PDB file of C-alpha atoms in Angstrom:
ATOM      1  CA  GLY A1123     -11.779  13.890   4.661  1.00 85.00           C
ATOM      2  CA  ASN A1124      -8.298  13.585   3.205  1.00 91.00           C
ATOM      3  CA  SER A1125      -7.566  11.106   0.454  1.00 94.00           C
ATOM      4  CA  VAL A1126      -4.821  10.112  -1.979  1.00 97.00           C
ATOM      5  CA  THR A1127      -5.396   8.608  -5.397  1.00 97.00           C
ATOM      6  CA  GLN A1128      -2.573   6.798  -7.072  1.00 95.00           C
ATOM      7  CA  MET A1129      -2.060   5.401 -10.506  1.00 86.00           C
ATOM      8  CA  GLU A1130      -3.136   1.786 -10.650  1.00 84.00           C
ATOM      9  CA  GLY A1131      -0.421  -0.758 -11.159  1.00 86.00           C
ATOM     10  CA  PRO A1132       1.357  -2.868 -11.788  1.00 95.00           C
ATOM     11  CA  VAL A1133       3.786  -0.919 -13.926  1.00 96.00           C
ATOM     12  CA  THR A1134       6.464  -2.772 -15.892  1.00 97.00           C
ATOM     13  CA  LEU A1135       9.292  -0.879 -17.590  1.00 97.00           C
ATOM     14  CA  SER A1136      12.582  -1.699 -19.233  1.00 97.00           C
ATOM     15  CA  GLU A1137      15.801  -0.582 -17.601  1.00 97.00           C
ATOM     16  CA  GLU A1138      16.707   3.050 -18.403  1.00 97.00           C
ATOM     17  CA  ALA A1139      13.109   3.955 -19.264  1.00 98.00           C
ATOM     18  CA  PHE A1140      11.453   7.121 -17.963  1.00 98.00           C
ATOM     19  CA  LEU A1141       9.113   6.650 -15.021  1.00 97.00           C
ATOM     20  CA  THR A1142       6.029   8.584 -13.986  1.00 97.00           C
ATOM     21  CA  ILE A1143       3.677   7.460 -11.229  1.00 97.00           C
ATOM     22  CA  ASN A1144       0.692   9.753 -10.891  1.00 97.00           C
ATOM     23  CA  CYS A1145      -0.612  10.897  -7.511  1.00 98.00           C
ATOM     24  CA  THR A1146      -3.418  13.328  -6.745  1.00 98.00           C
ATOM     25  CA  TYR A1147      -4.790  14.285  -3.375  1.00 97.00           C
ATOM     26  CA  THR A1148      -7.765  15.807  -1.601  1.00 95.00           C
ATOM     27  CA  ALA A1149      -7.148  17.687   1.622  1.00 92.00           C
ATOM     28  CA  THR A1150      -8.980  20.268   3.685  1.00 83.00           C
ATOM     29  CA  GLY A1151      -5.858  22.187   4.661  1.00 79.00           C
ATOM     30  CA  TYR A1152      -2.314  22.609   3.384  1.00 86.00           C
ATOM     31  CA  PRO A1153      -0.836  19.142   3.614  1.00 93.00           C
ATOM     32  CA  SER A1154       2.712  17.874   3.418  1.00 95.00           C
ATOM     33  CA  LEU A1155       3.211  15.282   0.694  1.00 96.00           C
ATOM     34  CA  PHE A1156       5.435  12.217   0.719  1.00 96.00           C
ATOM     35  CA  TRP A1157       6.549   9.315  -1.400  1.00 98.00           C
ATOM     36  CA  TYR A1158       7.454   6.125   0.423  1.00 97.00           C
ATOM     37  CA  VAL A1159       8.942   2.980  -1.118  1.00 97.00           C
ATOM     38  CA  GLN A1160       8.528  -0.606   0.075  1.00 95.00           C
ATOM     39  CA  TYR A1161      11.040  -3.166  -1.184  1.00 93.00           C
ATOM     40  CA  PRO A1162      10.034  -6.835  -1.065  1.00 88.00           C
ATOM     41  CA  GLY A1163       9.820  -8.130   2.493  1.00 85.00           C
ATOM     42  CA  GLU A1164      10.748  -4.787   4.025  1.00 88.00           C
ATOM     43  CA  GLY A1165       9.136  -1.829   5.747  1.00 90.00           C
ATOM     44  CA  LEU A1166       8.428   1.571   4.235  1.00 95.00           C
ATOM     45  CA  GLN A1167      11.278   3.938   3.509  1.00 96.00           C
ATOM     46  CA  LEU A1168      10.814   7.630   2.977  1.00 96.00           C
ATOM     47  CA  LEU A1169      11.838   8.460  -0.585  1.00 97.00           C
ATOM     48  CA  LEU A1170      11.127  12.191  -0.711  1.00 97.00           C
ATOM     49  CA  LYS A1171       8.830  14.883   0.623  1.00 96.00           C
ATOM     50  CA  ALA A1172       7.516  18.386  -0.048  1.00 96.00           C
ATOM     51  CA  THR A1173       5.868  20.587   2.540  1.00 94.00           C
ATOM     52  CA  LYS A1174       4.475  23.501   0.541  1.00 93.00           C
ATOM     53  CA  ALA A1175       3.260  24.444  -2.906  1.00 94.00           C
ATOM     54  CA  ASP A1176       5.903  24.423  -5.689  1.00 96.00           C
ATOM     55  CA  ASP A1177       8.412  22.598  -3.489  1.00 96.00           C
ATOM     56  CA  LYS A1178      10.313  19.876  -5.296  1.00 98.00           C
ATOM     57  CA  GLY A1179      11.386  16.806  -3.351  1.00 97.00           C
ATOM     58  CA  SER A1180      14.240  14.733  -4.742  1.00 98.00           C
ATOM     59  CA  ASN A1181      16.277  11.693  -3.749  1.00 97.00           C
ATOM     60  CA  LYS A1182      18.170   8.903  -5.546  1.00 96.00           C
ATOM     61  CA  GLY A1183      17.230  10.339  -8.948  1.00 97.00           C
ATOM     62  CA  PHE A1184      13.513  10.500  -8.111  1.00 98.00           C
ATOM     63  CA  GLU A1185      11.674  13.820  -8.123  1.00 98.00           C
ATOM     64  CA  ALA A1186       8.188  15.071  -7.336  1.00 98.00           C
ATOM     65  CA  THR A1187       6.781  18.614  -7.366  1.00 98.00           C
ATOM     66  CA  TYR A1188       3.957  19.791  -5.085  1.00 97.00           C
ATOM     67  CA  ARG A1189       1.365  21.269  -7.454  1.00 96.00           C
ATOM     68  CA  LYS A1190      -1.404  22.959  -5.513  1.00 94.00           C
ATOM     69  CA  GLU A1191      -3.316  24.084  -8.603  1.00 94.00           C
ATOM     70  CA  THR A1192      -3.709  20.508  -9.814  1.00 95.00           C
ATOM     71  CA  THR A1193      -3.531  18.898  -6.324  1.00 96.00           C
ATOM     72  CA  SER A1194      -0.856  16.549  -7.619  1.00 97.00           C
ATOM     73  CA  PHE A1195       2.514  15.117  -6.557  1.00 98.00           C
ATOM     74  CA  HIS A1196       3.619  12.890  -9.430  1.00 98.00           C
ATOM     75  CA  LEU A1197       6.780  10.814  -8.996  1.00 98.00           C
ATOM     76  CA  GLU A1198       9.324  10.842 -11.842  1.00 98.00           C
ATOM     77  CA  LYS A1199      12.692   9.318 -12.605  1.00 98.00           C
ATOM     78  CA  GLY A1200      14.632   9.798 -15.786  1.00 97.00           C
ATOM     79  CA  SER A1201      16.279   6.394 -16.054  1.00 96.00           C
ATOM     80  CA  VAL A1202      15.077   3.493 -13.911  1.00 97.00           C
ATOM     81  CA  GLN A1203      17.193   0.563 -12.761  1.00 97.00           C
ATOM     82  CA  VAL A1204      16.320  -2.997 -11.854  1.00 97.00           C
ATOM     83  CA  SER A1205      16.971  -2.096  -8.223  1.00 96.00           C
ATOM     84  CA  ASP A1206      14.063   0.389  -8.351  1.00 97.00           C
ATOM     85  CA  SER A1207      11.590  -2.518  -8.471  1.00 97.00           C
ATOM     86  CA  ALA A1208       9.352  -2.010  -5.442  1.00 97.00           C
ATOM     87  CA  VAL A1209       5.938  -0.728  -4.357  1.00 96.00           C
ATOM     88  CA  TYR A1210       5.626   3.057  -4.234  1.00 97.00           C
ATOM     89  CA  PHE A1211       3.162   4.839  -1.959  1.00 97.00           C
ATOM     90  CA  CYS A1212       2.064   8.441  -2.166  1.00 98.00           C
ATOM     91  CA  ALA A1213       0.928   9.884   1.169  1.00 97.00           C
ATOM     92  CA  LEU A1214      -0.130  13.082   2.856  1.00 95.00           C
ATOM     93  CA  SER A1215      -0.122  14.515   6.344  1.00 93.00           C
ATOM     94  CA  ASP A1216      -2.196  17.531   7.270  1.00 88.00           C
ATOM     95  CA  PHE A1217      -1.980  20.341   9.803  1.00 83.00           C
ATOM     96  CA  GLY A1218      -3.548  19.167  13.056  1.00 80.00           C
ATOM     97  CA  ASN A1219      -3.987  15.673  11.599  1.00 81.00           C
ATOM     98  CA  GLU A1220      -0.512  14.252  11.379  1.00 87.00           C
ATOM     99  CA  LYS A1221      -1.371  10.687  10.534  1.00 92.00           C
ATOM    100  CA  LEU A1222      -0.303   9.602   7.069  1.00 94.00           C
ATOM    101  CA  THR A1223      -3.079   8.977   4.568  1.00 95.00           C
ATOM    102  CA  PHE A1224      -1.742   6.613   1.918  1.00 96.00           C
ATOM    103  CA  GLY A1225      -2.635   5.839  -1.647  1.00 96.00           C
ATOM    104  CA  THR A1226      -3.149   2.219  -2.631  1.00 95.00           C
ATOM    105  CA  GLY A1227       0.444   1.778  -3.795  1.00 95.00           C
ATOM    106  CA  THR A1228       1.874   1.168  -7.261  1.00 96.00           C
ATOM    107  CA  ARG A1229       3.942  -1.945  -7.886  1.00 96.00           C
ATOM    108  CA  LEU A1230       6.848  -1.195 -10.206  1.00 97.00           C
ATOM    109  CA  THR A1231       8.863  -3.908 -11.937  1.00 97.00           C
ATOM    110  CA  ILE A1232      11.937  -3.059 -14.004  1.00 97.00           C
ATOM    111  CA  ILE A1233      13.159  -5.669 -16.456  1.00 97.00           C
ATOM    112  CA  PRO A1234      16.754  -5.747 -17.693  1.00 95.00           C
TER     113      PRO A1234
ATOM    114  CA  ASP B 588      17.961   1.076   8.846  1.00 84.00           C
ATOM    115  CA  SER B 589      15.425   3.667  10.009  1.00 88.00           C
ATOM    116  CA  GLY B 590      16.328   3.394  13.682  1.00 93.00           C
ATOM    117  CA  VAL B 591      12.825   2.200  14.576  1.00 97.00           C
ATOM    118  CA  THR B 592      12.756  -1.337  15.952  1.00 97.00           C
ATOM    119  CA  GLN B 593       9.811  -3.696  16.189  1.00 97.00           C
ATOM    120  CA  THR B 594       9.497  -7.078  17.825  1.00 97.00           C
ATOM    121  CA  PRO B 595       8.658  -9.756  17.088  1.00 97.00           C
ATOM    122  CA  LYS B 596       9.228  -9.926  13.335  1.00 96.00           C
ATOM    123  CA  HIS B 597       6.712 -12.718  12.882  1.00 97.00           C
ATOM    124  CA  LEU B 598       3.872 -13.947  15.042  1.00 97.00           C
ATOM    125  CA  ILE B 599       1.596 -16.912  14.428  1.00 98.00           C
ATOM    126  CA  THR B 600      -1.299 -17.429  16.769  1.00 98.00           C
ATOM    127  CA  ALA B 601      -4.802 -18.868  16.921  1.00 98.00           C
ATOM    128  CA  THR B 602      -8.173 -17.179  16.796  1.00 98.00           C
ATOM    129  CA  GLY B 603      -9.321 -15.864  20.144  1.00 98.00           C
ATOM    130  CA  GLN B 604      -5.807 -15.300  21.448  1.00 98.00           C
ATOM    131  CA  ARG B 605      -4.130 -12.081  22.572  1.00 98.00           C
ATOM    132  CA  VAL B 606      -0.767 -10.739  21.401  1.00 98.00           C
ATOM    133  CA  THR B 607       1.444  -7.753  22.141  1.00 98.00           C
ATOM    134  CA  LEU B 608       3.554  -6.000  19.525  1.00 98.00           C
ATOM    135  CA  ARG B 609       6.414  -3.813  20.635  1.00 98.00           C
ATOM    136  CA  CYS B 610       7.982  -0.753  19.072  1.00 98.00           C
ATOM    137  CA  SER B 611      10.997   1.363  20.008  1.00 98.00           C
ATOM    138  CA  PRO B 612      11.112   4.732  18.238  1.00 97.00           C
ATOM    139  CA  ARG B 613      14.203   6.422  16.869  1.00 96.00           C
ATOM    140  CA  SER B 614      16.318   8.086  19.505  1.00 95.00           C
ATOM    141  CA  GLY B 615      14.868  11.523  20.240  1.00 92.00           C
ATOM    142  CA  ASP B 616      11.508  10.912  18.570  1.00 95.00           C
ATOM    143  CA  LEU B 617       8.541  11.636  20.802  1.00 94.00           C
ATOM    144  CA  SER B 618       5.658  10.709  18.536  1.00 94.00           C
ATOM    145  CA  VAL B 619       4.738   7.109  17.699  1.00 96.00           C
ATOM    146  CA  TYR B 620       2.205   5.902  15.137  1.00 97.00           C
ATOM    147  CA  TRP B 621       0.775   2.448  14.459  1.00 98.00           C
ATOM    148  CA  TYR B 622      -0.407   1.363  11.004  1.00 97.00           C
ATOM    149  CA  GLN B 623      -1.924  -1.837   9.679  1.00 97.00           C
ATOM    150  CA  GLN B 624      -1.167  -3.082   6.162  1.00 95.00           C
ATOM    151  CA  SER B 625      -3.474  -5.690   4.687  1.00 93.00           C
ATOM    152  CA  LEU B 626      -4.238  -6.782   1.146  1.00 87.00           C
ATOM    153  CA  ASP B 627      -7.871  -5.651   1.223  1.00 86.00           C
ATOM    154  CA  GLN B 628      -7.540  -2.455   3.294  1.00 87.00           C
ATOM    155  CA  GLY B 629      -4.125  -1.203   2.251  1.00 91.00           C
ATOM    156  CA  LEU B 630      -2.203   0.933   4.752  1.00 94.00           C
ATOM    157  CA  GLN B 631      -4.475   2.196   7.528  1.00 95.00           C
ATOM    158  CA  PHE B 632      -3.651   4.431  10.461  1.00 96.00           C
ATOM    159  CA  LEU B 633      -4.545   2.918  13.834  1.00 97.00           C
ATOM    160  CA  ILE B 634      -3.381   5.216  16.621  1.00 97.00           C
ATOM    161  CA  GLN B 635      -0.859   7.914  17.536  1.00 96.00           C
ATOM    162  CA  TYR B 636       0.925   8.748  20.780  1.00 96.00           C
ATOM    163  CA  TYR B 637       2.949  11.785  21.669  1.00 94.00           C
ATOM    164  CA  ASN B 638       5.172  11.838  24.730  1.00 93.00           C
ATOM    165  CA  GLY B 639       3.126   9.190  26.479  1.00 94.00           C
ATOM    166  CA  GLU B 640      -0.317  10.551  25.688  1.00 95.00           C
ATOM    167  CA  GLU B 641      -2.790   9.360  23.081  1.00 95.00           C
ATOM    168  CA  ARG B 642      -3.064  12.032  20.404  1.00 94.00           C
ATOM    169  CA  ALA B 643      -5.193  10.601  17.617  1.00 94.00           C
ATOM    170  CA  LYS B 644      -7.202   7.510  16.827  1.00 95.00           C
ATOM    171  CA  GLY B 645      -7.949   6.053  13.451  1.00 93.00           C
ATOM    172  CA  ASN B 646      -9.550   2.820  12.341  1.00 84.00           C
ATOM    173  CA  ILE B 647      -8.636   0.927  15.483  1.00 93.00           C
ATOM    174  CA  LEU B 648     -10.961  -1.811  16.652  1.00 95.00           C
ATOM    175  CA  GLU B 649     -12.171  -1.880  20.249  1.00 96.00           C
ATOM    176  CA  ARG B 650     -10.377  -5.220  20.658  1.00 97.00           C
ATOM    177  CA  PHE B 651      -7.099  -3.378  20.042  1.00 97.00           C
ATOM    178  CA  SER B 652      -5.372  -1.037  22.457  1.00 97.00           C
ATOM    179  CA  ALA B 653      -2.004   0.658  22.722  1.00 97.00           C
ATOM    180  CA  GLN B 654       0.129   2.657  25.072  1.00 97.00           C
ATOM    181  CA  GLN B 655       3.377   4.578  25.122  1.00 97.00           C
ATOM    182  CA  PHE B 656       5.608   4.182  28.135  1.00 97.00           C
ATOM    183  CA  PRO B 657       7.827   6.748  29.911  1.00 95.00           C
ATOM    184  CA  ASP B 658      10.876   5.490  27.990  1.00 95.00           C
ATOM    185  CA  LEU B 659       8.818   6.242  24.815  1.00 96.00           C
ATOM    186  CA  HIS B 660       8.563   2.674  23.573  1.00 97.00           C
ATOM    187  CA  SER B 661       5.059   1.656  22.589  1.00 98.00           C
ATOM    188  CA  GLU B 662       3.031  -1.533  22.654  1.00 98.00           C
ATOM    189  CA  LEU B 663       0.021  -2.508  20.570  1.00 98.00           C
ATOM    190  CA  ASN B 664      -2.216  -5.115  22.173  1.00 98.00           C
ATOM    191  CA  LEU B 665      -4.534  -7.165  19.981  1.00 98.00           C
ATOM    192  CA  SER B 666      -7.088  -9.400  21.694  1.00 98.00           C
ATOM    193  CA  SER B 667      -9.838 -11.861  20.730  1.00 98.00           C
ATOM    194  CA  LEU B 668      -7.987 -12.272  17.468  1.00 98.00           C
ATOM    195  CA  GLU B 669      -9.873 -13.091  14.286  1.00 97.00           C
ATOM    196  CA  LEU B 670      -8.645 -14.402  10.960  1.00 97.00           C
ATOM    197  CA  GLY B 671      -9.149 -10.944   9.464  1.00 95.00           C
ATOM    198  CA  ASP B 672      -6.585  -9.459  11.862  1.00 97.00           C
ATOM    199  CA  SER B 673      -3.815 -11.166   9.912  1.00 97.00           C
ATOM    200  CA  ALA B 674      -1.734  -8.317   8.526  1.00 97.00           C
ATOM    201  CA  LEU B 675       1.555  -6.455   8.716  1.00 97.00           C
ATOM    202  CA  TYR B 676       1.636  -4.018  11.620  1.00 98.00           C
ATOM    203  CA  PHE B 677       4.009  -1.085  11.299  1.00 97.00           C
ATOM    204  CA  CYS B 678       5.193   1.340  13.872  1.00 97.00           C
ATOM    205  CA  ALA B 679       6.531   4.741  12.823  1.00 97.00           C
ATOM    206  CA  SER B 680       8.054   7.600  14.736  1.00 96.00           C
ATOM    207  CA  SER B 681       8.682  11.298  14.219  1.00 94.00           C
ATOM    208  CA  VAL B 682      10.446  14.006  16.164  1.00 91.00           C
ATOM    209  CA  ALA B 683       7.206  15.792  17.001  1.00 85.00           C
ATOM    210  CA  PRO B 684       3.563  15.733  15.926  1.00 82.00           C
ATOM    211  CA  GLU B 685       4.023  18.241  13.121  1.00 83.00           C
ATOM    212  CA  HIS B 686       2.658  17.401   9.694  1.00 79.00           C
ATOM    213  CA  THR B 687       5.834  18.649   8.023  1.00 78.00           C
ATOM    214  CA  TYR B 688       7.969  16.086   9.803  1.00 86.00           C
ATOM    215  CA  GLU B 689       8.570  12.778   8.102  1.00 90.00           C
ATOM    216  CA  GLN B 690       7.658   9.547   9.812  1.00 94.00           C
ATOM    217  CA  TYR B 691      10.249   6.779   9.948  1.00 95.00           C
ATOM    218  CA  PHE B 692       8.928   3.241   9.773  1.00 96.00           C
ATOM    219  CA  GLY B 693      10.062   0.076  11.493  1.00 96.00           C
ATOM    220  CA  PRO B 694      10.391  -3.240   9.636  1.00 95.00           C
ATOM    221  CA  GLY B 695       6.951  -4.376  10.765  1.00 96.00           C
ATOM    222  CA  THR B 696       5.484  -7.357  12.579  1.00 97.00           C
ATOM    223  CA  ARG B 697       3.748  -9.898  10.415  1.00 97.00           C
ATOM    224  CA  LEU B 698       0.788 -11.364  12.315  1.00 98.00           C
ATOM    225  CA  THR B 699      -0.820 -14.568  11.092  1.00 98.00           C
ATOM    226  CA  VAL B 700      -3.981 -15.713  12.828  1.00 98.00           C
ATOM    227  CA  THR B 701      -4.928 -19.347  12.141  1.00 97.00           C
TER     228      THR B 701
END
């Protein structure tokens, strides 16, 4: 079956540091890949997505590239802010199986 | 604001009881998904509806059921509640059941079973 493996947290960084959160996946088909973010006490918000190999999703300074050869979709940001503190979820959705399969989430804390 | 609404926001009830969670999808979205978020199980898919019909089932207990109505809102019914059913329940919607379409999530209903 499909699965998503995410970097274990929590991750604590200083403001303006570079961020990478690793995500790898296993899928039987050609999935779409997503990053969702959950701020404290809130629901999940779509951060970015990529639907085919070599696509790059980007939003709010975050980027992730769909790498089929390494089955990865790592999230990066060049300079994090305190407001980026949240839990980040990597997820996939597959052809004919549209439910989202989520990773375990990575809690990110940015300190000023 | 994703455009997906869920009510109630919080629910506290006792073991053995039955509750109904309600979800209204974004305007124009035909597909509705229910997910459960708990500390031990993470985010788990429960069930999906498309245009009123059940389309896929995930890790949904037999004590749980759902439906999607003609106006496309959906309800998740949880019965014979147990302590372990305490969790955040999210509804999400998408335009159509295509894996390339993003799902938009509601704010969730936090269920506490005492």
